[in-house]
Tab-separated table of C-alpha atoms and ligand atoms in Angstrom:
chain	number	residue	atom	x	y	z
A	1	MET	CA	0.000	0.000	0.000
A	2	LYS	CA	2.856	2.352	0.814
A	3	MET	CA	4.240	1.754	-2.678
A	4	ASP	CA	0.841	2.655	-4.134
A	5	LYS	CA	1.063	5.996	-2.352
A	6	VAL	CA	4.487	6.601	-3.892
A	7	ALA	CA	3.271	5.711	-7.374
A	8	GLY	CA	-0.140	7.333	-6.983
A	9	SER	CA	1.009	10.479	-5.218
A	10	GLY	CA	-2.624	11.446	-4.609
A	11	ASN	CA	-2.786	13.795	-7.586
A	12	ASP	CA	-3.881	12.332	-10.871
A	13	GLU	CA	-3.587	15.531	-12.915
A	14	TYR	CA	-0.390	15.157	-14.860
A	15	MET	CA	-0.140	14.948	-18.610
A	16	THR	CA	1.989	12.762	-20.841
A	17	PRO	CA	4.733	14.353	-22.973
A	18	CYS	CA	4.959	13.298	-26.625
A	19	TYR	CA	8.332	11.592	-26.259
A	20	ALA	CA	6.749	8.987	-23.961
A	21	ILE	CA	4.065	8.145	-26.548
A	22	GLU	CA	6.429	7.802	-29.526
A	23	PRO	CA	7.764	4.276	-28.742
A	24	LEU	CA	4.238	2.873	-28.661
A	25	LEU	CA	3.140	4.158	-32.067
A	26	LYS	CA	4.669	1.421	-34.212
A	27	TYR	CA	2.823	-1.260	-32.246
A	28	LEU	CA	-0.544	0.460	-32.784
A	29	LYS	CA	-0.343	0.455	-36.583
A	30	PRO	CA	-2.658	-2.586	-37.018
A	31	PHE	CA	-5.472	-0.835	-35.138
A	32	HIS	CA	-7.891	1.637	-36.706
A	33	THR	CA	-10.088	3.163	-33.991
A	34	VAL	CA	-8.411	4.125	-30.714
A	35	TRP	CA	-10.285	5.015	-27.529
A	36	CYS	CA	-8.407	7.360	-25.178
A	37	PRO	CA	-10.587	7.169	-22.036
A	38	PHE	CA	-8.724	9.683	-19.828
A	39	ASP	CA	-8.135	12.354	-22.427
A	40	ILE	CA	-9.381	15.670	-23.716
A	41	GLU	CA	-8.920	17.133	-27.202
A	42	ARG	CA	-5.573	18.678	-26.183
A	43	SER	CA	-4.083	15.388	-25.001
A	44	ASN	CA	-0.833	14.456	-26.695
A	45	PHE	CA	-2.178	10.900	-27.095
A	46	VAL	CA	-5.110	12.263	-29.104
A	47	LYS	CA	-2.903	14.514	-31.242
A	48	MET	CA	-0.199	11.942	-31.975
A	49	LEU	CA	-2.573	9.085	-32.712
A	50	ARG	CA	-4.560	11.280	-35.127
A	51	GLU	CA	-1.339	12.295	-36.840
A	52	GLU	CA	-0.533	8.614	-37.279
A	53	GLY	CA	-3.848	8.199	-39.139
A	54	HIS	CA	-5.935	6.571	-36.411
A	55	GLU	CA	-9.522	7.468	-35.751
A	56	VAL	CA	-9.482	8.651	-32.124
A	57	ILE	CA	-12.382	8.786	-29.695
A	58	HIS	CA	-11.513	10.563	-26.455
A	59	THR	CA	-13.515	10.725	-23.235
A	60	HIS	CA	-12.776	12.335	-19.855
A	61	ILE	CA	-14.409	12.585	-16.439
A	62	ASP	CA	-14.491	16.407	-16.696
A	63	GLU	CA	-16.728	16.048	-19.758
A	64	GLY	CA	-19.131	13.816	-17.805
A	65	LYS	CA	-17.715	10.588	-19.235
A	66	ASP	CA	-16.560	8.272	-16.488
A	67	PHE	CA	-14.348	5.460	-17.802
A	68	PHE	CA	-16.193	2.954	-15.635
A	69	THR	CA	-19.546	3.602	-17.348
A	70	GLN	CA	-18.431	4.089	-20.956
A	71	ASN	CA	-18.808	1.433	-23.615
A	72	ILE	CA	-16.989	2.669	-26.677
A	73	ASN	CA	-16.795	0.760	-29.925
A	74	CYS	CA	-13.051	0.700	-30.705
A	75	ASP	CA	-10.165	-1.559	-31.737
A	76	VAL	CA	-7.708	-0.577	-29.007
A	77	ILE	CA	-7.660	1.460	-25.770
A	78	VAL	CA	-4.658	3.703	-25.042
A	79	SER	CA	-3.882	6.290	-22.371
A	80	ASN	CA	-2.162	7.305	-19.178
A	81	PRO	CA	-4.802	6.631	-16.500
A	82	PRO	CA	-5.092	8.160	-13.014
A	83	PHE	CA	-2.445	6.178	-11.106
A	84	SER	CA	-4.488	6.254	-7.905
A	85	ARG	CA	-7.120	4.011	-9.533
A	86	LYS	CA	-4.848	1.813	-11.627
A	87	THR	CA	-6.040	-1.463	-10.099
A	88	GLU	CA	-9.753	-0.984	-10.882
A	89	ILE	CA	-8.891	0.474	-14.275
A	90	LEU	CA	-6.704	-2.474	-15.285
A	91	GLU	CA	-9.338	-4.894	-13.983
A	92	ARG	CA	-12.007	-3.273	-16.151
A	93	LEU	CA	-9.696	-3.246	-19.163
A	94	PHE	CA	-9.016	-6.978	-18.818
A	95	GLU	CA	-12.779	-7.528	-18.503
A	96	LEU	CA	-13.435	-5.543	-21.692
A	97	ASP	CA	-10.858	-7.829	-23.352
A	98	LYS	CA	-9.865	-5.394	-26.074
A	99	PRO	CA	-6.187	-4.724	-26.811
A	100	PHE	CA	-4.907	-1.938	-24.570
A	101	ALA	CA	-1.794	0.007	-23.591
A	102	MET	CA	-1.725	2.021	-20.350
A	103	LEU	CA	1.223	4.066	-19.115
A	104	VAL	CA	1.568	3.482	-15.366
A	105	GLY	CA	4.186	3.794	-12.639
A	106	VAL	CA	6.111	0.562	-12.230
A	107	VAL	CA	6.669	0.953	-8.489
A	108	GLY	CA	4.693	-1.663	-6.606
A	109	LEU	CA	2.852	-2.736	-9.750
A	110	PHE	CA	3.011	-6.433	-8.862
A	111	GLU	CA	3.016	-5.992	-5.107
A	112	SER	CA	-0.656	-5.906	-4.116
A	113	GLN	CA	-2.332	-9.299	-3.807
A	114	ARG	CA	-5.253	-8.040	-5.913
A	115	ARG	CA	-2.981	-6.990	-8.783
A	116	PHE	CA	-0.868	-10.138	-8.384
A	117	ASN	CA	-4.018	-12.202	-8.992
A	118	MET	CA	-5.086	-9.995	-11.872
A	119	PHE	CA	-1.743	-10.314	-13.665
A	120	LYS	CA	-1.538	-14.035	-12.908
A	121	ASP	CA	-4.947	-14.624	-14.504
A	122	ASN	CA	-4.612	-12.417	-17.597
A	123	LYS	CA	-2.410	-12.163	-20.645
A	124	PHE	CA	-0.309	-9.009	-20.554
A	125	GLU	CA	2.872	-7.477	-21.912
A	126	ILE	CA	5.144	-4.750	-20.533
A	127	MET	CA	7.020	-2.043	-22.410
A	128	TYR	CA	9.962	-0.855	-20.337
A	129	LEU	CA	11.468	2.538	-21.220
A	130	ASN	CA	15.170	3.368	-20.850
A	131	LYS	CA	14.440	6.675	-19.080
A	132	ARG	CA	11.941	7.858	-16.511
A	133	VAL	CA	9.033	9.867	-17.867
A	134	SER	CA	8.659	13.421	-16.552
A	135	TYR	CA	5.093	14.650	-16.806
A	136	LEU	CA	3.438	17.993	-17.561
A	137	ARG	CA	1.208	19.735	-15.061
A	138	SER	CA	-0.786	21.298	-17.892
A	139	TYR	CA	-0.851	21.162	-21.675
A	140	ASP	CA	0.395	24.780	-21.630
A	141	ASP	CA	3.667	23.770	-19.955
A	142	GLU	CA	6.713	23.865	-22.178
A	143	ARG	CA	8.739	21.715	-19.852
A	144	PRO	CA	7.687	18.784	-17.667
A	145	ALA	CA	7.151	19.847	-14.063
A	146	PHE	CA	6.563	16.518	-12.377
A	147	ASN	CA	9.500	14.113	-12.129
A	148	PRO	CA	8.276	11.039	-10.294
A	149	PRO	CA	10.942	9.061	-8.435
A	150	PHE	CA	10.033	5.903	-10.350
A	151	SER	CA	9.923	4.564	-13.901
A	152	SER	CA	6.785	4.348	-15.982
A	153	VAL	CA	5.925	1.349	-18.146
A	154	TYR	CA	3.200	0.532	-20.621
A	155	VAL	CA	1.048	-2.326	-19.393
A	156	CYS	CA	-0.406	-3.840	-22.558
A	157	HIS	CA	-2.819	-6.580	-23.569
A	158	ASN	CA	-2.517	-8.192	-27.022
A	159	ILE	CA	-0.327	-5.400	-28.422
A	160	LEU	CA	3.363	-6.226	-27.999
A	161	PRO	CA	5.026	-9.167	-29.791
A	162	GLN	CA	6.558	-10.572	-26.602
A	163	GLN	CA	5.904	-10.287	-22.879
A	164	ILE	CA	8.609	-7.699	-22.272
A	165	VAL	CA	9.816	-5.168	-24.788
A	166	PHE	CA	12.521	-2.566	-24.165
A	167	GLU	CA	12.234	0.785	-25.922
A	168	THR	CA	14.300	3.957	-25.988
A	169	VAL	CA	12.879	7.425	-25.436
A	170	ASP	CA	14.548	10.718	-26.200
A	171	ASN	CA	13.362	13.019	-23.441
A	172	ARG	CA	15.152	16.048	-24.940
A	173	ARG	CA	12.641	16.319	-27.735
A	174	LYS	CA	8.922	16.354	-28.357
A	175	VAL	CA	7.378	17.389	-25.098
A	176	ILE	CA	4.286	19.069	-26.549
A	177	CYS	CA	2.937	18.028	-29.942
A	178	SER	CA	1.745	20.438	-32.519
A	179	LEU	CA	-0.385	19.113	-35.354
A	180	SER	CA	2.605	18.754	-37.621
A	181	ASN	CA	5.411	16.800	-35.970
A	182	GLN	CA	7.282	19.203	-33.710
A	183	LYS	CA	10.862	18.359	-32.754
B	201	SAM	C1	-2.705	10.958	-15.282
B	201	SAM	S1	-3.903	11.997	-16.061
B	201	SAM	C2	-3.448	11.747	-17.757
B	201	SAM	C3	-4.188	12.598	-18.730
B	201	SAM	C4	-3.953	12.199	-20.189
B	201	SAM	N1	-4.353	10.823	-20.402
B	201	SAM	C5	-2.494	12.350	-20.565
B	201	SAM	O1	-1.786	11.352	-20.565
B	201	SAM	O2	-2.037	13.476	-20.826
B	201	SAM	C6	-5.399	11.050	-15.867
B	201	SAM	C7	-6.654	11.851	-16.194
B	201	SAM	O3	-7.799	10.996	-16.013
B	201	SAM	C8	-8.874	11.769	-15.471
B	201	SAM	N2	-9.796	10.837	-14.783
B	201	SAM	C9	-9.787	10.472	-13.475
B	201	SAM	N3	-10.752	9.577	-13.232
B	201	SAM	C10	-11.391	9.362	-14.409
B	201	SAM	C11	-12.490	8.534	-14.798
B	201	SAM	N4	-13.108	7.744	-13.907
B	201	SAM	N5	-12.898	8.552	-16.087
B	201	SAM	C12	-12.273	9.361	-16.984
B	201	SAM	N6	-11.236	10.187	-16.685
B	201	SAM	C13	-10.792	10.181	-15.408
B	201	SAM	C14	-8.165	12.740	-14.536
B	201	SAM	O4	-8.977	13.875	-14.275
B	201	SAM	C15	-6.887	13.062	-15.315
B	201	SAM	O5	-7.037	14.209	-16.132
């Protein structure tokens, strides 16, 4: 539980920089419609996935669309969810049984008995990044303002070709995305 506090930090409002989304894009090519369930129009997931040619449906609690009550017709589900609710979110994603990729803090990921059982009983893959992800506090930030003291990984289901994949990120570039690829 203590580890969950470290990884959850009690504040779920931090946004993903583009460089942390880049390594996932090649694995999403087979999928047409992407649901981003924790995202607004300005989300870098929404922008980058559209630029890659995907149809993107985004929903967010602030727009009255709670992930736990949405049933969206899509081919794959991709986002950075609120870390404080990662267990229930991953459980629902495994229940939906669509391919998914969720960026979450790795600290304590396998340590709760509930998540241990969930991972034991479901097929999943992990993408491990060479550098920690620093997050934005707002989409207006030019530089990440939140540097968690732990690594982030993509927990995936039916997306990666093997159970663990190592990818490289370049955290000196592509923090905010513009509609044409900004470097
Ligand atoms: C860690 S932030 C990531 C935002 C965005 N996905 C990104 O990566 O830039 C998670 C977001 O999920 C929203 N959220 C929290 N609970 C939610 C729920 N039940 N359904 C939909 N969105 C929720 C939070 O308000 C927050 O903006």
